[in-house]
């Protein structure tokens, strides 16, 4: 009988994973909403990320050869008709747009299955974790990431990135990564951890608004909203529902142009946890 | 002719054989799925293999640890002698004078690190008690200069490991109905050895990842990599 029961359980799990995108076994599911209409491209989030996560400053030369260590980068795009039209190119209102890009914390991530030592794995929190001391630096994960959001330590940046008094600013809650280690945005896992720790000590669950990520905290226009998607009272859950972003699809089907939510490269079936809200144009 | 007649004999019906074959295949699939289904690597990492519910741990002989509600992690380690600025006698304070560990290492129950007490805490007693001893005179010198003795760290974890004292004390001591705060030294002894028999503290447990995971396996701790590795 146990054989049949196992089979039925496996089968129902498989069916559920198809219908719900496999998100039912999480304790939490940390997600994010980024309103591109509010984003002014000020790069404050990127700076905050550098300060919070001990990111190395690599210098101009290495940055040009694509070895920048920015976990959060602000990408700039221009709409097609305006290319070459110099007069209007540099304003956001005329076809320009900014897009803060951090790790999308994919729920069926492409980086995880290729890791030969299981340093990249999925946590019960719905996070795409990277265990630094387990990483051997094969760089498969970075090559397999469609968003190009994993960064590799090609040098021992800790030697000269923080000269003597500056090393006092390093965050003790996160490792200073050595040469040969892959790293990426963690949704500020050290803040999640400490919030959960406090909640456990007080014998309660983590509530919405207990903590913020560094980028969310710094954003002057509150374009970034972070929270638990499984918590139905959280702001991020309400926003996902307001803009009808659905999990478990490869394309958001929307008739109303006011439903602006979309996820990056959904057609690749990576199931990102970050929703972007499209920029509203006057014209 | 007879042989020809045999070959012309009407064959058994194809459809029946086909349906029987399919039914067998379905059964084989079901059995195969159930028998061969293995937990994935992630499942194996995540789920502790042996969980001892603390309510039952006192009932089974092999699960009885040093105190009820815990299975002690195995492993010993020969630590080096550490030269401290003042040779601090732990045994005199804890065993002879019965001072609770949490009196001096007071941060252990409310933060990640146990901490070394400030010199003012030492002087709270030693401005009156045993002021004529050479070690206390040494301490008083530091105190008069407004310095703290440069204590050396004995139990040092690597940079990539996160360990919180408060959560472990909560599980083993404050949430454990069989334990009282007076017996906190037994909880400390799980990872620090029996400090009540040491003078200067020495590393007596390996504090390796295997040591941690063995205890987590036996006592139902977490197996999520990112909870302990930062």
XYZ file of C-alpha atoms in Angstrom:
513
model
C 0.000 0.000 0.000
C 2.846 2.329 0.807
C 4.075 1.948 -2.760
C 0.753 3.131 -4.122
C 0.617 5.938 -1.608
C 4.117 7.064 -2.531
C 3.181 7.011 -6.173
C 0.039 9.031 -5.573
C 1.962 11.529 -3.466
C 4.633 11.889 -6.115
C 2.034 12.322 -8.780
C 0.039 14.912 -6.859
C 3.227 16.795 -6.073
C 4.087 16.800 -9.747
C 0.600 18.032 -10.685
C 0.755 20.766 -8.062
C 4.186 21.809 -9.209
C 2.775 22.301 -12.691
C -0.236 24.276 -11.526
C 1.422 26.400 -8.858
C 4.924 26.506 -10.234
C 6.279 24.364 -7.402
C 6.089 27.096 -4.787
C 3.942 25.353 -2.203
C 6.718 23.874 -0.077
C 8.370 27.116 0.895
C 8.376 28.494 4.429
C 8.684 31.974 3.023
C 9.008 33.172 -0.500
C 10.940 36.384 -0.626
C 9.976 38.478 -3.599
C 10.330 41.955 -4.927
C 8.442 44.527 -6.949
C 10.338 47.273 -8.789
C 8.291 50.140 -10.141
C 10.173 51.423 -13.175
C 7.826 54.398 -13.295
C 9.189 55.547 -9.950
C 12.823 54.747 -10.702
C 14.883 57.828 -11.475
C 18.111 55.949 -12.123
C 19.968 57.645 -9.276
C 22.092 54.555 -8.491
C 21.565 54.932 -4.726
C 20.506 51.278 -4.543
C 23.755 50.205 -6.139
C 25.804 52.256 -3.682
C 23.833 50.864 -0.754
C 24.498 47.355 -2.016
C 28.246 48.071 -2.164
C 28.176 49.273 1.428
C 26.011 46.474 2.795
C 27.501 43.449 1.112
C 31.274 44.124 1.227
C 31.487 44.524 -2.535
C 34.926 45.217 -3.859
C 35.635 48.321 -5.904
C 37.643 46.978 -8.830
C 38.721 50.165 -10.573
C 38.150 51.540 -14.029
C 40.321 49.154 -16.025
C 38.876 45.953 -14.658
C 35.380 47.362 -14.854
C 35.842 48.050 -18.558
C 36.860 44.468 -19.169
C 33.636 43.307 -17.549
C 34.906 42.355 -14.127
C 32.791 44.792 -12.110
C 31.441 43.362 -8.884
C 28.171 45.307 -8.713
C 25.484 42.949 -7.435
C 22.916 45.563 -8.349
C 23.409 47.485 -11.559
C 21.138 50.088 -13.102
C 20.804 49.431 -16.808
C 19.803 52.178 -19.241
C 17.670 51.580 -22.305
C 16.253 53.759 -25.051
C 13.214 53.103 -27.125
C 13.875 52.356 -30.740
C 12.473 55.444 -32.550
C 14.578 57.780 -30.471
C 17.936 56.246 -31.287
C 19.937 58.772 -33.248
C 17.661 61.611 -32.252
C 20.193 63.458 -30.133
C 17.850 66.180 -28.955
C 15.625 63.976 -26.846
C 17.880 61.079 -26.030
C 18.958 61.896 -22.526
C 15.650 62.360 -20.768
C 13.592 59.638 -19.244
C 10.367 61.076 -20.588
C 11.477 60.669 -24.173
C 12.035 57.009 -24.561
C 14.708 56.424 -21.985
C 14.282 53.994 -19.128
C 16.256 52.649 -16.223
C 16.182 49.125 -14.947
C 17.754 48.091 -11.626
C 19.014 44.570 -12.156
C 19.762 42.322 -9.207
C 19.671 38.537 -8.967
C 16.127 37.561 -9.903
C 16.115 34.663 -7.397
C 14.611 32.349 -10.010
C 12.427 29.573 -8.693
C 13.599 27.168 -11.341
C 17.024 28.648 -11.618
C 19.378 27.835 -14.433
C 22.470 28.315 -12.277
C 21.626 25.657 -9.684
C 21.654 22.376 -11.616
C 24.979 23.110 -13.339
C 26.984 23.642 -10.164
C 29.340 20.651 -9.819
C 29.686 21.015 -6.036
C 26.116 22.122 -5.133
C 27.333 25.505 -3.927
C 24.351 27.064 -5.679
C 21.166 25.588 -4.289
C 17.606 26.572 -3.421
C 16.674 27.367 0.167
C 13.268 26.665 1.753
C 12.862 30.438 1.734
C 12.686 30.512 -2.041
C 16.110 32.071 -2.235
C 18.751 31.134 -4.701
C 21.678 30.680 -2.354
C 25.386 30.719 -3.024
C 27.628 29.099 -0.415
C 30.962 30.856 -0.788
C 33.175 28.407 1.067
C 31.792 25.558 -1.002
C 32.363 27.270 -4.344
C 35.320 26.004 -6.378
C 35.064 28.670 -9.067
C 34.047 26.614 -12.083
C 31.942 29.581 -13.308
C 29.349 27.306 -14.903
C 26.578 29.126 -13.063
C 27.553 32.534 -14.419
C 27.694 31.170 -17.924
C 24.274 29.623 -17.508
C 22.603 32.702 -16.043
C 20.491 34.393 -18.727
C 20.544 37.685 -16.817
C 24.359 37.845 -16.362
C 23.941 38.609 -12.676
C 26.648 36.465 -11.169
C 30.041 37.983 -10.558
C 33.353 36.215 -10.217
C 36.298 37.224 -8.033
C 39.141 37.138 -10.523
C 41.571 38.716 -8.053
C 42.035 38.961 -4.304
C 40.210 42.233 -4.123
C 40.207 42.294 -0.335
C 43.935 43.044 -0.355
C 43.657 46.527 -1.817
C 39.974 47.347 -2.053
C 39.707 48.503 1.542
C 42.956 50.214 2.604
C 43.543 50.427 6.308
C 40.881 52.622 7.894
C 38.279 51.567 5.319
C 38.263 47.929 6.423
C 36.451 49.075 9.553
C 33.343 49.623 7.414
C 33.110 45.960 6.369
C 29.906 44.212 7.325
C 30.728 41.419 9.798
C 27.550 39.520 8.937
C 28.799 38.582 5.502
C 32.030 36.990 4.296
C 34.707 38.988 2.518
C 35.046 36.839 -0.570
C 38.392 35.582 -1.736
C 39.769 34.967 -5.200
C 38.053 32.251 -7.218
C 34.609 32.547 -5.683
C 31.355 33.322 -7.458
C 29.031 35.764 -5.793
C 25.689 37.418 -6.403
C 22.804 39.310 -4.836
C 21.351 37.417 -1.890
C 18.295 39.611 -1.199
C 20.329 40.749 1.834
C 20.190 37.312 3.436
C 22.004 38.557 6.544
C 19.078 40.890 7.236
C 16.567 38.109 6.614
C 18.538 35.903 8.989
C 18.692 38.451 11.765
C 14.986 39.281 11.383
C 14.124 35.593 11.610
C 16.423 35.251 14.608
C 14.674 38.089 16.420
C 11.285 36.637 15.554
C 12.293 33.193 16.821
C 13.598 34.665 20.064
C 10.240 36.376 20.545
C 8.340 33.193 19.573
C 6.549 34.666 16.586
C 6.650 34.632 12.805
C 8.508 37.214 10.730
C 6.070 40.015 9.989
C 5.962 42.236 6.932
C 8.120 45.314 7.463
C 10.386 43.722 10.071
C 13.338 44.410 7.855
C 14.234 45.925 4.525
C 16.852 45.120 1.967
C 19.629 47.683 1.602
C 18.448 48.812 -1.837
C 14.858 49.163 -0.668
C 15.951 51.117 2.365
C 17.958 53.558 0.278
C 15.586 54.069 -2.652
C 14.455 57.722 -2.435
C 11.303 57.134 -4.473
C 10.348 53.797 -2.841
C 10.451 52.128 -6.231
C 11.627 48.868 -4.628
C 9.239 46.853 -2.471
C 10.406 43.671 -0.778
C 8.582 41.088 1.267
C 7.154 37.616 1.680
C 4.981 36.542 -1.238
C 3.320 33.810 0.798
C 2.200 36.309 3.426
C -1.111 37.557 2.050
C -1.004 40.782 4.060
C 2.408 41.843 2.842
C 2.759 44.821 0.570
C 4.655 42.874 -2.041
C 1.912 40.236 -2.240
C -0.718 42.938 -2.673
C 1.287 44.553 -5.458
C 1.749 41.248 -7.288
C -2.002 40.766 -7.137
C -2.837 44.335 -8.026
C -0.833 44.081 -11.214
C -1.835 40.443 -11.725
C 1.639 39.036 -12.084
C 1.223 35.314 -12.036
C 3.635 32.609 -10.992
C 3.986 29.471 -13.006
C 3.554 31.028 -16.431
C 5.931 31.769 -19.228
C 3.949 34.780 -20.406
C 1.785 37.233 -18.487
C -1.553 37.446 -20.280
C -3.050 40.863 -19.763
C -5.644 42.830 -21.690
C -5.588 45.963 -19.606
C -2.541 48.214 -20.211
C -2.787 49.377 -16.615
C -1.662 45.953 -15.424
C 2.006 46.754 -15.847
C 3.679 43.833 -14.123
C 6.062 41.565 -15.968
C 9.067 39.433 -15.156
C 12.314 39.297 -17.081
C 12.818 36.531 -19.651
C 9.730 34.675 -18.506
C 9.725 32.725 -21.750
C 12.817 30.879 -20.516
C 10.705 29.409 -17.691
C 13.125 30.549 -14.992
C 10.278 31.788 -12.752
C 11.930 34.913 -11.319
C 10.751 36.321 -7.977
C 11.141 39.918 -9.107
C 8.321 41.748 -10.844
C 9.002 44.883 -12.831
C 6.223 47.392 -13.377
C 6.447 48.951 -16.816
C 7.120 52.628 -17.220
C 4.074 54.736 -18.076
C 4.555 56.947 -21.117
C 2.806 60.243 -21.711
C 2.571 59.666 -25.413
C -1.402 -30.044 -45.709
C -1.750 -30.368 -41.986
C 1.095 -27.940 -41.375
C -0.549 -25.460 -43.743
C -3.816 -25.804 -41.890
C -2.034 -25.007 -38.669
C -0.551 -21.825 -40.057
C -3.961 -20.757 -41.265
C -5.357 -21.155 -37.778
C -6.950 -17.862 -36.667
C -4.472 -15.930 -34.483
C -5.375 -14.705 -30.960
C -6.929 -11.270 -31.023
C -4.359 -8.462 -31.214
C -6.396 -5.930 -29.247
C -6.675 -8.137 -26.160
C -2.937 -8.787 -26.077
C -2.244 -5.127 -26.576
C -4.500 -4.020 -23.721
C -3.014 -6.677 -21.417
C 0.472 -5.478 -22.326
C -0.467 -1.847 -21.615
C -2.002 -2.759 -18.266
C 1.171 -4.596 -17.288
C 3.294 -1.669 -18.350
C 1.190 0.733 -16.246
C 1.555 -1.500 -13.200
C 5.281 -1.790 -13.815
C 5.511 1.999 -14.129
C 3.681 2.547 -10.856
C 5.828 0.016 -9.030
C 8.976 1.288 -10.652
C 8.200 4.864 -9.741
C 7.514 3.969 -6.143
C 10.492 1.664 -5.770
C 13.117 3.640 -7.634
C 12.058 7.107 -6.503
C 15.055 8.529 -4.670
C 15.137 11.771 -2.751
C 16.966 14.431 -4.683
C 20.300 15.814 -3.514
C 18.600 18.938 -2.241
C 16.111 16.867 -0.208
C 18.932 14.882 1.275
C 20.802 18.004 2.276
C 17.723 19.675 3.705
C 16.185 16.914 5.789
C 17.918 15.690 8.906
C 18.215 11.931 8.791
C 17.679 11.155 12.431
C 15.353 13.354 14.403
C 14.942 12.762 18.097
C 11.816 14.404 19.459
C 12.863 15.976 22.729
C 9.720 14.803 24.543
C 10.744 11.177 24.035
C 14.469 11.537 24.419
C 14.396 10.666 28.110
C 12.566 7.401 27.426
C 15.168 5.804 25.266
C 18.464 4.829 26.832
C 20.642 5.569 23.822
C 19.199 9.044 23.486
C 20.063 10.154 26.981
C 22.732 12.793 26.737
C 24.515 14.652 29.486
C 21.145 16.147 30.434
C 17.562 15.472 29.263
C 16.539 16.845 25.883
C 19.863 16.650 24.079
C 22.114 14.160 22.378
C 25.716 15.226 22.884
C 27.836 15.618 19.752
C 30.741 13.200 19.589
C 34.295 14.333 19.132
C 37.233 15.549 21.171
C 40.103 17.838 20.360
C 43.490 18.436 21.932
C 43.668 22.189 22.080
C 46.876 24.075 22.620
C 47.559 25.967 25.820
C 46.691 29.595 25.397
C 48.863 32.186 27.080
C 46.518 34.744 28.536
C 47.754 38.066 30.001
C 46.414 36.933 33.382
C 46.124 33.239 34.122
C 42.391 33.137 34.756
C 41.209 30.154 36.876
C 37.819 29.024 35.550
C 37.649 26.126 38.013
C 38.000 28.410 41.020
C 35.171 30.651 39.862
C 32.704 28.017 38.630
C 33.367 24.849 40.636
C 34.564 26.222 43.967
C 32.689 29.486 44.151
C 29.649 28.367 42.118
C 29.411 31.436 39.908
C 27.090 30.951 36.964
C 28.688 31.080 33.491
C 26.068 33.611 32.434
C 27.094 35.997 35.196
C 30.303 36.941 33.376
C 29.542 35.762 29.810
C 26.266 37.605 29.998
C 25.829 38.257 26.279
C 25.467 34.561 25.492
C 21.740 34.507 26.192
C 20.868 37.606 24.184
C 23.285 37.858 21.278
C 25.329 35.868 18.822
C 28.576 36.024 20.778
C 29.123 35.057 24.418
C 31.583 37.883 24.913
C 34.313 38.561 27.437
C 33.191 40.568 30.461
C 34.441 44.149 30.827
C 37.112 44.761 33.455
C 34.556 46.635 35.530
C 32.744 43.354 36.079
C 35.932 41.764 37.423
C 36.535 44.743 39.652
C 32.974 44.581 40.964
C 34.130 41.684 43.127
C 37.871 42.070 43.146
C 37.999 45.569 44.531
C 37.083 43.793 47.787
C 37.791 40.086 47.376
C 41.310 38.613 47.316
C 43.028 41.898 46.628
C 46.355 40.642 47.954
C 46.865 37.898 45.350
C 49.436 38.494 42.563
C 46.967 37.953 39.703
C 44.468 40.369 41.196
C 47.219 42.934 41.637
C 47.968 42.503 37.948
C 44.296 43.063 37.171
C 44.142 46.129 39.371
C 47.120 47.573 37.461
C 45.191 47.279 34.198
C 42.125 48.761 35.885
C 44.075 51.743 37.249
C 45.525 52.410 33.807
C 42.001 52.352 32.379
C 42.781 49.394 30.124
C 41.335 45.947 29.777
C 43.668 42.919 29.745
C 44.344 41.847 26.142
C 42.532 38.500 26.412
C 43.213 36.002 23.623
C 40.398 34.300 21.783
C 40.258 30.548 22.379
C 37.213 29.380 20.429
C 37.407 31.041 17.044
C 35.104 30.112 14.184
C 36.002 30.860 10.553
C 34.727 34.023 8.910
C 32.181 32.145 6.790
C 30.359 30.550 9.715
C 27.529 32.139 11.617
C 26.827 30.785 15.073
C 24.437 32.338 17.581
C 24.749 31.550 21.264
C 21.286 32.880 22.091
C 19.369 30.431 19.922
C 21.305 27.423 21.213
C 20.795 28.495 24.806
C 17.102 29.043 24.101
C 16.707 25.544 22.718
C 18.771 23.641 25.254
C 18.189 25.723 28.365
C 15.325 28.183 28.410
C 12.869 26.154 26.299
C 13.912 22.884 27.945
C 11.502 22.090 30.806
C 14.011 19.703 32.407
C 16.737 22.277 32.793
C 17.304 25.164 35.143
C 19.573 28.164 34.657
C 21.848 26.872 37.453
C 22.836 23.975 35.200
C 23.920 26.190 32.307
C 27.505 24.871 32.524
C 26.267 21.515 31.190
C 24.901 23.267 28.111
C 28.153 25.185 27.603
C 30.071 21.908 28.036
C 28.518 20.524 24.834
C 30.827 22.678 22.711
C 33.374 24.072 25.180
C 34.231 20.979 27.232
C 33.987 20.907 30.978
C 35.246 24.395 31.796
C 34.657 23.847 35.500
C 37.776 21.627 35.520
C 40.022 23.974 33.539
C 42.078 26.878 34.718
C 42.705 28.796 31.517
C 40.118 27.762 28.951
C 41.354 25.390 26.274
C 39.710 24.173 23.111
C 38.464 20.661 23.865
C 35.922 20.083 21.097
C 36.832 20.123 17.404
C 34.175 22.703 16.381
C 34.366 21.455 12.812
C 31.463 21.236 10.392
C 31.165 17.515 11.064
C 30.921 18.184 14.786
C 28.144 20.726 14.197
C 26.177 18.577 11.756
C 26.369 15.485 13.955
C 24.698 17.430 16.736
C 22.198 18.981 14.321
C 21.322 15.528 13.033
C 20.787 14.090 16.493
C 18.865 17.049 17.916
C 16.868 18.093 14.869
C 18.754 21.242 13.963
C 18.656 22.945 10.605
C 20.296 21.502 7.511
C 19.954 24.539 5.317
C 23.488 25.544 4.261
C 22.731 29.232 4.222
C 21.499 29.283 7.814
C 25.041 28.704 9.100
C 27.237 29.794 6.195
C 27.237 33.456 5.457
